[in-house]
Amino acid sequence: VPARELFGAIVEVPLDAGLDVLAVYADGGVRYLNHSGAMSIFEGAVPALQQEAQAVLAAARNVVARIGPWDKPRLPPPAAGNVRISFVVSDGLYFGEGPYRALAQDGLAGPLLQHATALLQAVVAMPRTGRES
């Protein structure tokens, strides 16, 4: 398997009431798990979401090209005020975590978070009948 082949990117944001999770996969699939337990699952490419989904993946590839895989035990969910961006990659799990404001201003993580926010807004705006869950 080739090294650094990106299969997906996951953004985790802790909130007072739980954890919001947005995942984007190489096949164009998108999943949003709201802290309330509500979910939006789109299997495969959904045209209304693809521009931002592909932008997230492009930004994720830039990050993966500059960092290495995590080789320690899995960490607990991110702490309040932090955001974690995980990358499912052919040669392991890559991730970055830090205060949201710092990562949003970072040259690598910032564009990814910007596109992930736009994708989340598009997911939430989808009509309920257009969602798989």
PDB file of C-alpha atoms in Angstrom:
ATOM      1  CA  VAL A   1       0.000   0.000   0.000  1.00  0.00           C
ATOM      2  CA  PRO A   2       1.451   3.370  -0.898  1.00  0.00           C
ATOM      3  CA  ALA A   3       2.417   5.588   2.027  1.00  0.00           C
ATOM      4  CA  ARG A   4       0.411   8.724   2.824  1.00  0.00           C
ATOM      5  CA  GLU A   5      -2.678   7.797   0.805  1.00  0.00           C
ATOM      6  CA  LEU A   6      -5.524   9.722   2.450  1.00  0.00           C
ATOM      7  CA  PHE A   7      -8.747   7.794   3.060  1.00  0.00           C
ATOM      8  CA  GLY A   8     -10.518  10.355   5.223  1.00  0.00           C
ATOM      9  CA  ALA A   9     -10.353  13.406   7.468  1.00  0.00           C
ATOM     10  CA  ILE A  10     -12.209  13.812  10.761  1.00  0.00           C
ATOM     11  CA  VAL A  11     -12.732  17.008  12.729  1.00  0.00           C
ATOM     12  CA  GLU A  12     -13.759  16.704  16.401  1.00  0.00           C
ATOM     13  CA  VAL A  13     -14.968  19.731  18.336  1.00  0.00           C
ATOM     14  CA  PRO A  14     -15.922  19.355  22.000  1.00  0.00           C
ATOM     15  CA  LEU A  15     -18.914  21.338  23.211  1.00  0.00           C
ATOM     16  CA  ASP A  16     -20.399  21.687  26.684  1.00  0.00           C
ATOM     17  CA  ALA A  17     -23.072  19.112  25.825  1.00  0.00           C
ATOM     18  CA  GLY A  18     -20.853  16.630  23.977  1.00  0.00           C
ATOM     19  CA  LEU A  19     -18.720  16.210  20.868  1.00  0.00           C
ATOM     20  CA  ASP A  20     -19.465  17.304  17.294  1.00  0.00           C
ATOM     21  CA  VAL A  21     -17.731  15.176  14.653  1.00  0.00           C
ATOM     22  CA  LEU A  22     -17.489  15.812  10.916  1.00  0.00           C
ATOM     23  CA  ALA A  23     -15.898  13.145   8.710  1.00  0.00           C
ATOM     24  CA  VAL A  24     -15.114  13.341   4.998  1.00  0.00           C
ATOM     25  CA  TYR A  25     -14.002  10.284   3.051  1.00  0.00           C
ATOM     26  CA  ALA A  26     -12.022   9.891  -0.175  1.00  0.00           C
ATOM     27  CA  ASP A  27     -15.084   8.496  -1.977  1.00  0.00           C
ATOM     28  CA  GLY A  28     -16.926  11.760  -1.271  1.00  0.00           C
ATOM     29  CA  GLY A  29     -18.947  10.411   1.649  1.00  0.00           C
ATOM     30  CA  VAL A  30     -19.676  12.772   4.518  1.00  0.00           C
ATOM     31  CA  ARG A  31     -20.843  12.055   8.055  1.00  0.00           C
ATOM     32  CA  TYR A  32     -21.828  14.542  10.705  1.00  0.00           C
ATOM     33  CA  LEU A  33     -22.460  13.395  14.267  1.00  0.00           C
ATOM     34  CA  ASN A  34     -23.987  16.152  16.345  1.00  0.00           C
ATOM     35  CA  HIS A  35     -23.356  16.313  20.090  1.00  0.00           C
ATOM     36  CA  SER A  36     -27.121  15.809  20.593  1.00  0.00           C
ATOM     37  CA  GLY A  37     -26.974  12.377  18.959  1.00  0.00           C
ATOM     38  CA  ALA A  38     -28.465  13.504  15.636  1.00  0.00           C
ATOM     39  CA  MET A  39     -26.626  12.284  12.538  1.00  0.00           C
ATOM     40  CA  SER A  40     -26.387  13.126   8.874  1.00  0.00           C
ATOM     41  CA  ILE A  41     -24.818  10.397   6.751  1.00  0.00           C
ATOM     42  CA  PHE A  42     -24.148  10.744   3.036  1.00  0.00           C
ATOM     43  CA  GLU A  43     -22.695   7.643   1.399  1.00  0.00           C
ATOM     44  CA  GLY A  44     -20.725   8.411  -1.734  1.00  0.00           C
ATOM     45  CA  ALA A  45     -20.541  11.728  -3.488  1.00  0.00           C
ATOM     46  CA  VAL A  46     -23.503  14.084  -3.009  1.00  0.00           C
ATOM     47  CA  PRO A  47     -23.292  16.879  -5.606  1.00  0.00           C
ATOM     48  CA  ALA A  48     -24.439  19.635  -3.213  1.00  0.00           C
ATOM     49  CA  LEU A  49     -21.596  18.791  -0.811  1.00  0.00           C
ATOM     50  CA  GLN A  50     -18.762  17.857  -3.144  1.00  0.00           C
ATOM     51  CA  GLN A  51     -17.097  21.220  -3.669  1.00  0.00           C
ATOM     52  CA  GLU A  52     -16.426  21.664   0.046  1.00  0.00           C
ATOM     53  CA  ALA A  53     -15.852  17.946   0.688  1.00  0.00           C
ATOM     54  CA  GLN A  54     -13.121  17.915  -1.944  1.00  0.00           C
ATOM     55  CA  ALA A  55     -11.674  21.157  -0.555  1.00  0.00           C
ATOM     56  CA  VAL A  56     -11.452  19.535   2.896  1.00  0.00           C
ATOM     57  CA  LEU A  57      -9.673  16.518   1.415  1.00  0.00           C
ATOM     58  CA  ALA A  58      -7.249  18.704  -0.570  1.00  0.00           C
ATOM     59  CA  ALA A  59      -6.387  20.673   2.576  1.00  0.00           C
ATOM     60  CA  ALA A  60      -6.029  17.375   4.484  1.00  0.00           C
ATOM     61  CA  ARG A  61      -3.563  16.063   1.895  1.00  0.00           C
ATOM     62  CA  ASN A  62      -1.450  19.184   2.458  1.00  0.00           C
ATOM     63  CA  VAL A  63      -1.350  18.474   6.191  1.00  0.00           C
ATOM     64  CA  VAL A  64      -0.582  14.760   5.767  1.00  0.00           C
ATOM     65  CA  ALA A  65       2.326  15.622   3.463  1.00  0.00           C
ATOM     66  CA  ARG A  66       3.908  17.626   6.303  1.00  0.00           C
ATOM     67  CA  ILE A  67       3.306  15.480   9.408  1.00  0.00           C
ATOM     68  CA  GLY A  68       3.851  11.840  10.345  1.00  0.00           C
ATOM     69  CA  PRO A  69       1.711   9.054  11.757  1.00  0.00           C
ATOM     70  CA  TRP A  70       0.871   8.864  15.456  1.00  0.00           C
ATOM     71  CA  ASP A  71       2.638   5.903  17.066  1.00  0.00           C
ATOM     72  CA  LYS A  72       1.361   6.156  20.636  1.00  0.00           C
ATOM     73  CA  PRO A  73      -1.854   4.912  22.301  1.00  0.00           C
ATOM     74  CA  ARG A  74      -5.115   6.560  21.327  1.00  0.00           C
ATOM     75  CA  LEU A  75      -5.884   9.735  23.258  1.00  0.00           C
ATOM     76  CA  PRO A  76      -9.172  10.590  24.992  1.00  0.00           C
ATOM     77  CA  PRO A  77     -11.505  13.048  23.213  1.00  0.00           C
ATOM     78  CA  PRO A  78     -10.105  16.548  22.774  1.00  0.00           C
ATOM     79  CA  ALA A  79     -10.287  18.892  25.752  1.00  0.00           C
ATOM     80  CA  ALA A  80     -12.682  21.842  25.861  1.00  0.00           C
ATOM     81  CA  GLY A  81     -11.407  24.687  23.703  1.00  0.00           C
ATOM     82  CA  ASN A  82      -9.385  22.343  21.510  1.00  0.00           C
ATOM     83  CA  VAL A  83     -10.121  20.825  18.144  1.00  0.00           C
ATOM     84  CA  ARG A  84      -8.692  17.556  16.852  1.00  0.00           C
ATOM     85  CA  ILE A  85      -8.191  16.839  13.184  1.00  0.00           C
ATOM     86  CA  SER A  86      -7.519  13.175  12.441  1.00  0.00           C
ATOM     87  CA  PHE A  87      -6.458  11.711   9.141  1.00  0.00           C
ATOM     88  CA  VAL A  88      -7.083   8.091   8.186  1.00  0.00           C
ATOM     89  CA  VAL A  89      -4.078   7.336   6.000  1.00  0.00           C
ATOM     90  CA  SER A  90      -2.768   4.168   4.358  1.00  0.00           C
ATOM     91  CA  ASP A  91       0.231   4.025   6.689  1.00  0.00           C
ATOM     92  CA  GLY A  92      -1.482   4.935   9.949  1.00  0.00           C
ATOM     93  CA  LEU A  93      -3.458   7.493  11.875  1.00  0.00           C
ATOM     94  CA  TYR A  94      -2.213  11.046  11.604  1.00  0.00           C
ATOM     95  CA  PHE A  95      -3.652  13.872  13.697  1.00  0.00           C
ATOM     96  CA  GLY A  96      -3.214  17.325  15.058  1.00  0.00           C
ATOM     97  CA  GLU A  97      -4.820  18.886  18.100  1.00  0.00           C
ATOM     98  CA  GLY A  98      -4.732  22.252  19.746  1.00  0.00           C
ATOM     99  CA  PRO A  99      -6.710  25.316  20.697  1.00  0.00           C
ATOM    100  CA  TYR A 100      -9.271  26.099  18.010  1.00  0.00           C
ATOM    101  CA  ARG A 101      -8.120  29.696  17.595  1.00  0.00           C
ATOM    102  CA  ALA A 102      -4.490  28.668  17.140  1.00  0.00           C
ATOM    103  CA  LEU A 103      -5.296  25.965  14.588  1.00  0.00           C
ATOM    104  CA  ALA A 104      -7.690  28.252  12.708  1.00  0.00           C
ATOM    105  CA  GLN A 105      -4.803  30.690  12.207  1.00  0.00           C
ATOM    106  CA  ASP A 106      -2.291  27.965  11.298  1.00  0.00           C
ATOM    107  CA  GLY A 107      -1.119  27.859   7.688  1.00  0.00           C
ATOM    108  CA  LEU A 108      -1.908  24.136   7.335  1.00  0.00           C
ATOM    109  CA  ALA A 109      -4.840  23.539   9.669  1.00  0.00           C
ATOM    110  CA  GLY A 110      -6.561  26.875   9.047  1.00  0.00           C
ATOM    111  CA  PRO A 111      -7.679  26.177   5.467  1.00  0.00           C
ATOM    112  CA  LEU A 112      -8.894  22.718   6.461  1.00  0.00           C
ATOM    113  CA  LEU A 113     -10.983  24.124   9.316  1.00  0.00           C
ATOM    114  CA  GLN A 114     -12.349  26.846   7.043  1.00  0.00           C
ATOM    115  CA  HIS A 115     -13.502  24.273   4.466  1.00  0.00           C
ATOM    116  CA  ALA A 116     -14.796  21.928   7.168  1.00  0.00           C
ATOM    117  CA  THR A 117     -16.917  24.773   8.564  1.00  0.00           C
ATOM    118  CA  ALA A 118     -18.342  25.513   5.114  1.00  0.00           C
ATOM    119  CA  LEU A 119     -19.044  21.801   4.602  1.00  0.00           C
ATOM    120  CA  LEU A 120     -20.774  21.563   7.981  1.00  0.00           C
ATOM    121  CA  GLN A 121     -22.963  24.535   7.070  1.00  0.00           C
ATOM    122  CA  ALA A 122     -23.886  22.823   3.785  1.00  0.00           C
ATOM    123  CA  VAL A 123     -24.699  19.565   5.600  1.00  0.00           C
ATOM    124  CA  VAL A 124     -26.928  21.330   8.127  1.00  0.00           C
ATOM    125  CA  ALA A 125     -28.687  23.230   5.323  1.00  0.00           C
ATOM    126  CA  MET A 126     -29.564  20.020   3.442  1.00  0.00           C
ATOM    127  CA  PRO A 127     -33.279  19.231   3.528  1.00  0.00           C
ATOM    128  CA  ARG A 128     -34.044  16.466   6.003  1.00  0.00           C
ATOM    129  CA  THR A 129     -35.389  14.293   3.172  1.00  0.00           C
ATOM    130  CA  GLY A 130     -32.011  14.609   1.411  1.00  0.00           C
ATOM    131  CA  ARG A 131     -30.180  13.020   4.317  1.00  0.00           C
ATOM    132  CA  GLU A 132     -29.689   9.310   4.757  1.00  0.00           C
ATOM    133  CA  SER A 133     -30.031   9.481   8.561  1.00  0.00           C
TER     134      SER A 133
END
